[in-house]
Amino acid sequence: AWREAKGRRAAVLADVAATLAEVPVDHEALSRVVAQLRKLPDYATDRRLRFAEAGIELARDRAERARDLALELAMQPGASADEQSLGARILLQLHDNGVAAGKSPAELLGPAADLAERAYGATRAPSDLLRAWQAADRNAEHARATAFAATLVAEHADSPMGRFGALAVAFDPAACAAPV
């Protein structure tokens, strides 16, 4: 029974990952995988299931719900790189949506940059570094943002994020906007 439950949980998590990877987002499929998550016996207590649902809520543009599900866990010492990355995404989305609920931009963006930077240290994923750069730049941490951008361009020049970084760093608003 334990192996069967473990297999079922793994299958549901794989369905969640596949559904979140679809472009454009299929909202009906998201609803189906949430229903599958909630049917699992350890739904209320399993950390991975909470993060899976938080990822779904972000895909649905429900950053407040994602925050309630997983942000506290993402900010704990010992959180995995994927959890920290999701935490940074949640904080950036809260800032984007203007739903800070009593928080100043710095209270969202500073931790977002920290989480994304720590996640990047483990994943080396350009998307994590881009998030760190965005959060630091929006938080007026210009030296930190410049360092993130330079690393993004130097280490990930062939990625879409690296190409964007190169464009943004070299962009001259007085010149033609054609490169954009």
JSON list of N, CA and C in Angstrom, two decimals, residues 51-89:
[
{"chain": "A", "resi": 51, "resn": "PHE", "atom": "N", "xyz": [4.09, 22.75, -2.42]},
{"chain": "A", "resi": 51, "resn": "PHE", "atom": "CA", "xyz": [4.82, 23.52, -3.42]},
{"chain": "A", "resi": 51, "resn": "PHE", "atom": "C", "xyz": [4.25, 23.30, -4.82]},
{"chain": "A", "resi": 52, "resn": "ALA", "atom": "N", "xyz": [3.80, 22.10, -5.10]},
{"chain": "A", "resi": 52, "resn": "ALA", "atom": "CA", "xyz": [3.18, 21.83, -6.40]},
{"chain": "A", "resi": 52, "resn": "ALA", "atom": "C", "xyz": [1.93, 22.68, -6.57]},
{"chain": "A", "resi": 53, "resn": "GLU", "atom": "N", "xyz": [1.10, 22.73, -5.53]},
{"chain": "A", "resi": 53, "resn": "GLU", "atom": "CA", "xyz": [-0.11, 23.55, -5.63]},
{"chain": "A", "resi": 53, "resn": "GLU", "atom": "C", "xyz": [0.24, 25.03, -5.70]},
{"chain": "A", "resi": 54, "resn": "ALA", "atom": "N", "xyz": [1.26, 25.46, -4.99]},
{"chain": "A", "resi": 54, "resn": "ALA", "atom": "CA", "xyz": [1.68, 26.86, -5.07]},
{"chain": "A", "resi": 54, "resn": "ALA", "atom": "C", "xyz": [2.12, 27.22, -6.49]},
{"chain": "A", "resi": 55, "resn": "GLY", "atom": "N", "xyz": [2.83, 26.32, -7.16]},
{"chain": "A", "resi": 55, "resn": "GLY", "atom": "CA", "xyz": [3.21, 26.55, -8.55]},
{"chain": "A", "resi": 55, "resn": "GLY", "atom": "C", "xyz": [2.00, 26.69, -9.46]},
{"chain": "A", "resi": 56, "resn": "ILE", "atom": "N", "xyz": [1.00, 25.88, -9.19]},
{"chain": "A", "resi": 56, "resn": "ILE", "atom": "CA", "xyz": [-0.24, 25.97, -9.96]},
{"chain": "A", "resi": 56, "resn": "ILE", "atom": "C", "xyz": [-0.92, 27.31, -9.72]},
{"chain": "A", "resi": 57, "resn": "GLU", "atom": "N", "xyz": [-0.97, 27.73, -8.47]},
{"chain": "A", "resi": 57, "resn": "GLU", "atom": "CA", "xyz": [-1.60, 29.01, -8.15]},
{"chain": "A", "resi": 57, "resn": "GLU", "atom": "C", "xyz": [-0.88, 30.18, -8.82]},
{"chain": "A", "resi": 58, "resn": "LEU", "atom": "N", "xyz": [0.45, 30.10, -8.90]},
{"chain": "A", "resi": 58, "resn": "LEU", "atom": "CA", "xyz": [1.18, 31.14, -9.63]},
{"chain": "A", "resi": 58, "resn": "LEU", "atom": "C", "xyz": [0.81, 31.13, -11.11]},
{"chain": "A", "resi": 59, "resn": "ALA", "atom": "N", "xyz": [0.68, 29.95, -11.68]},
{"chain": "A", "resi": 59, "resn": "ALA", "atom": "CA", "xyz": [0.29, 29.84, -13.09]},
{"chain": "A", "resi": 59, "resn": "ALA", "atom": "C", "xyz": [-1.11, 30.41, -13.31]},
{"chain": "A", "resi": 60, "resn": "ARG", "atom": "N", "xyz": [-1.93, 30.36, -12.29]},
{"chain": "A", "resi": 60, "resn": "ARG", "atom": "CA", "xyz": [-3.28, 30.93, -12.36]},
{"chain": "A", "resi": 60, "resn": "ARG", "atom": "C", "xyz": [-3.29, 32.42, -12.02]},
{"chain": "A", "resi": 61, "resn": "ASP", "atom": "N", "xyz": [-2.12, 32.99, -11.77]},
{"chain": "A", "resi": 61, "resn": "ASP", "atom": "CA", "xyz": [-1.96, 34.39, -11.37]},
{"chain": "A", "resi": 61, "resn": "ASP", "atom": "C", "xyz": [-2.63, 34.66, -10.02]},
{"chain": "A", "resi": 62, "resn": "ARG", "atom": "N", "xyz": [-2.48, 33.73, -9.12]},
{"chain": "A", "resi": 62, "resn": "ARG", "atom": "CA", "xyz": [-3.00, 33.86, -7.75]},
{"chain": "A", "resi": 62, "resn": "ARG", "atom": "C", "xyz": [-1.82, 33.85, -6.77]},
{"chain": "A", "resi": 63, "resn": "ALA", "atom": "N", "xyz": [-1.04, 34.92, -6.83]},
{"chain": "A", "resi": 63, "resn": "ALA", "atom": "CA", "xyz": [0.18, 34.99, -6.02]},
{"chain": "A", "resi": 63, "resn": "ALA", "atom": "C", "xyz": [-0.12, 34.96, -4.52]},
{"chain": "A", "resi": 64, "resn": "GLU", "atom": "N", "xyz": [-1.22, 35.56, -4.11]},
{"chain": "A", "resi": 64, "resn": "GLU", "atom": "CA", "xyz": [-1.55, 35.55, -2.68]},
{"chain": "A", "resi": 64, "resn": "GLU", "atom": "C", "xyz": [-1.81, 34.13, -2.19]},
{"chain": "A", "resi": 65, "resn": "ARG", "atom": "N", "xyz": [-2.49, 33.34, -2.97]},
{"chain": "A", "resi": 65, "resn": "ARG", "atom": "CA", "xyz": [-2.75, 31.95, -2.59]},
{"chain": "A", "resi": 65, "resn": "ARG", "atom": "C", "xyz": [-1.44, 31.15, -2.58]},
{"chain": "A", "resi": 66, "resn": "ALA", "atom": "N", "xyz": [-0.59, 31.39, -3.56]},
{"chain": "A", "resi": 66, "resn": "ALA", "atom": "CA", "xyz": [0.72, 30.72, -3.59]},
{"chain": "A", "resi": 66, "resn": "ALA", "atom": "C", "xyz": [1.54, 31.11, -2.36]},
{"chain": "A", "resi": 67, "resn": "ARG", "atom": "N", "xyz": [1.48, 32.38, -2.00]},
{"chain": "A", "resi": 67, "resn": "ARG", "atom": "CA", "xyz": [2.18, 32.85, -0.79]},
{"chain": "A", "resi": 67, "resn": "ARG", "atom": "C", "xyz": [1.70, 32.09, 0.43]},
{"chain": "A", "resi": 68, "resn": "ASP", "atom": "N", "xyz": [0.40, 31.98, 0.56]},
{"chain": "A", "resi": 68, "resn": "ASP", "atom": "CA", "xyz": [-0.18, 31.29, 1.73]},
{"chain": "A", "resi": 68, "resn": "ASP", "atom": "C", "xyz": [0.22, 29.82, 1.79]},
{"chain": "A", "resi": 69, "resn": "LEU", "atom": "N", "xyz": [0.37, 29.20, 0.64]},
{"chain": "A", "resi": 69, "resn": "LEU", "atom": "CA", "xyz": [0.72, 27.78, 0.59]},
{"chain": "A", "resi": 69, "resn": "LEU", "atom": "C", "xyz": [2.20, 27.50, 0.87]},
{"chain": "A", "resi": 70, "resn": "ALA", "atom": "N", "xyz": [3.09, 28.36, 0.35]},
{"chain": "A", "resi": 70, "resn": "ALA", "atom": "CA", "xyz": [4.49, 27.92, 0.32]},
{"chain": "A", "resi": 70, "resn": "ALA", "atom": "C", "xyz": [5.55, 28.95, 0.69]},
{"chain": "A", "resi": 71, "resn": "LEU", "atom": "N", "xyz": [5.24, 30.21, 0.76]},
{"chain": "A", "resi": 71, "resn": "LEU", "atom": "CA", "xyz": [6.31, 31.19, 0.93]},
{"chain": "A", "resi": 71, "resn": "LEU", "atom": "C", "xyz": [7.06, 31.01, 2.24]},
{"chain": "A", "resi": 72, "resn": "GLU", "atom": "N", "xyz": [6.35, 30.79, 3.31]},
{"chain": "A", "resi": 72, "resn": "GLU", "atom": "CA", "xyz": [7.01, 30.60, 4.61]},
{"chain": "A", "resi": 72, "resn": "GLU", "atom": "C", "xyz": [8.00, 29.43, 4.56]},
{"chain": "A", "resi": 73, "resn": "LEU", "atom": "N", "xyz": [7.59, 28.35, 3.92]},
{"chain": "A", "resi": 73, "resn": "LEU", "atom": "CA", "xyz": [8.47, 27.18, 3.78]},
{"chain": "A", "resi": 73, "resn": "LEU", "atom": "C", "xyz": [9.67, 27.50, 2.90]},
{"chain": "A", "resi": 74, "resn": "ALA", "atom": "N", "xyz": [9.47, 28.28, 1.84]},
{"chain": "A", "resi": 74, "resn": "ALA", "atom": "CA", "xyz": [10.56, 28.61, 0.92]},
{"chain": "A", "resi": 74, "resn": "ALA", "atom": "C", "xyz": [11.62, 29.47, 1.58]},
{"chain": "A", "resi": 75, "resn": "MET", "atom": "N", "xyz": [11.22, 30.22, 2.59]},
{"chain": "A", "resi": 75, "resn": "MET", "atom": "CA", "xyz": [12.15, 31.13, 3.26]},
{"chain": "A", "resi": 75, "resn": "MET", "atom": "C", "xyz": [12.85, 30.48, 4.46]},
{"chain": "A", "resi": 76, "resn": "GLN", "atom": "N", "xyz": [12.51, 29.26, 4.78]},
{"chain": "A", "resi": 76, "resn": "GLN", "atom": "CA", "xyz": [13.13, 28.57, 5.90]},
{"chain": "A", "resi": 76, "resn": "GLN", "atom": "C", "xyz": [14.56, 28.14, 5.55]},
{"chain": "A", "resi": 77, "resn": "PRO", "atom": "N", "xyz": [15.44, 28.13, 6.56]},
{"chain": "A", "resi": 77, "resn": "PRO", "atom": "CA", "xyz": [16.76, 27.55, 6.31]},
{"chain": "A", "resi": 77, "resn": "PRO", "atom": "C", "xyz": [16.59, 26.08, 5.89]},
{"chain": "A", "resi": 78, "resn": "GLY", "atom": "N", "xyz": [17.36, 25.66, 4.95]},
{"chain": "A", "resi": 78, "resn": "GLY", "atom": "CA", "xyz": [17.27, 24.29, 4.48]},
{"chain": "A", "resi": 78, "resn": "GLY", "atom": "C", "xyz": [16.28, 24.08, 3.36]},
{"chain": "A", "resi": 79, "resn": "ALA", "atom": "N", "xyz": [15.59, 25.13, 2.92]},
{"chain": "A", "resi": 79, "resn": "ALA", "atom": "CA", "xyz": [14.69, 24.99, 1.77]},
{"chain": "A", "resi": 79, "resn": "ALA", "atom": "C", "xyz": [15.51, 24.62, 0.55]},
{"chain": "A", "resi": 80, "resn": "SER", "atom": "N", "xyz": [14.95, 23.79, -0.30]},
{"chain": "A", "resi": 80, "resn": "SER", "atom": "CA", "xyz": [15.67, 23.37, -1.51]},
{"chain": "A", "resi": 80, "resn": "SER", "atom": "C", "xyz": [15.78, 24.53, -2.50]},
{"chain": "A", "resi": 81, "resn": "ALA", "atom": "N", "xyz": [16.65, 24.38, -3.47]},
{"chain": "A", "resi": 81, "resn": "ALA", "atom": "CA", "xyz": [16.82, 25.41, -4.50]},
{"chain": "A", "resi": 81, "resn": "ALA", "atom": "C", "xyz": [15.51, 25.63, -5.26]},
{"chain": "A", "resi": 82, "resn": "ASP", "atom": "N", "xyz": [14.80, 24.55, -5.57]},
{"chain": "A", "resi": 82, "resn": "ASP", "atom": "CA", "xyz": [13.52, 24.70, -6.28]},
{"chain": "A", "resi": 82, "resn": "ASP", "atom": "C", "xyz": [12.51, 25.45, -5.43]},
{"chain": "A", "resi": 83, "resn": "GLU", "atom": "N", "xyz": [12.50, 25.17, -4.14]},
{"chain": "A", "resi": 83, "resn": "GLU", "atom": "CA", "xyz": [11.58, 25.87, -3.23]},
{"chain": "A", "resi": 83, "resn": "GLU", "atom": "C", "xyz": [11.94, 27.35, -3.13]},
{"chain": "A", "resi": 84, "resn": "GLN", "atom": "N", "xyz": [13.24, 27.65, -3.06]},
{"chain": "A", "resi": 84, "resn": "GLN", "atom": "CA", "xyz": [13.67, 29.04, -3.01]},
{"chain": "A", "resi": 84, "resn": "GLN", "atom": "C", "xyz": [13.34, 29.77, -4.31]},
{"chain": "A", "resi": 85, "resn": "SER", "atom": "N", "xyz": [13.52, 29.08, -5.41]},
{"chain": "A", "resi": 85, "resn": "SER", "atom": "CA", "xyz": [13.19, 29.67, -6.70]},
{"chain": "A", "resi": 85, "resn": "SER", "atom": "C", "xyz": [11.70, 30.01, -6.79]},
{"chain": "A", "resi": 86, "resn": "LEU", "atom": "N", "xyz": [10.87, 29.10, -6.34]},
{"chain": "A", "resi": 86, "resn": "LEU", "atom": "CA", "xyz": [9.43, 29.36, -6.34]},
{"chain": "A", "resi": 86, "resn": "LEU", "atom": "C", "xyz": [9.11, 30.51, -5.38]},
{"chain": "A", "resi": 87, "resn": "GLY", "atom": "N", "xyz": [9.77, 30.56, -4.24]},
{"chain": "A", "resi": 87, "resn": "GLY", "atom": "CA", "xyz": [9.56, 31.66, -3.31]},
{"chain": "A", "resi": 87, "resn": "GLY", "atom": "C", "xyz": [9.89, 33.01, -3.94]},
{"chain": "A", "resi": 88, "resn": "ALA", "atom": "N", "xyz": [10.98, 33.07, -4.68]},
{"chain": "A", "resi": 88, "resn": "ALA", "atom": "CA", "xyz": [11.35, 34.31, -5.38]},
{"chain": "A", "resi": 88, "resn": "ALA", "atom": "C", "xyz": [10.28, 34.67, -6.42]},
{"chain": "A", "resi": 89, "resn": "ARG", "atom": "N", "xyz": [9.79, 33.68, -7.14]},
{"chain": "A", "resi": 89, "resn": "ARG", "atom": "CA", "xyz": [8.73, 33.94, -8.13]},
{"chain": "A", "resi": 89, "resn": "ARG", "atom": "C", "xyz": [7.47, 34.48, -7.46]}
]
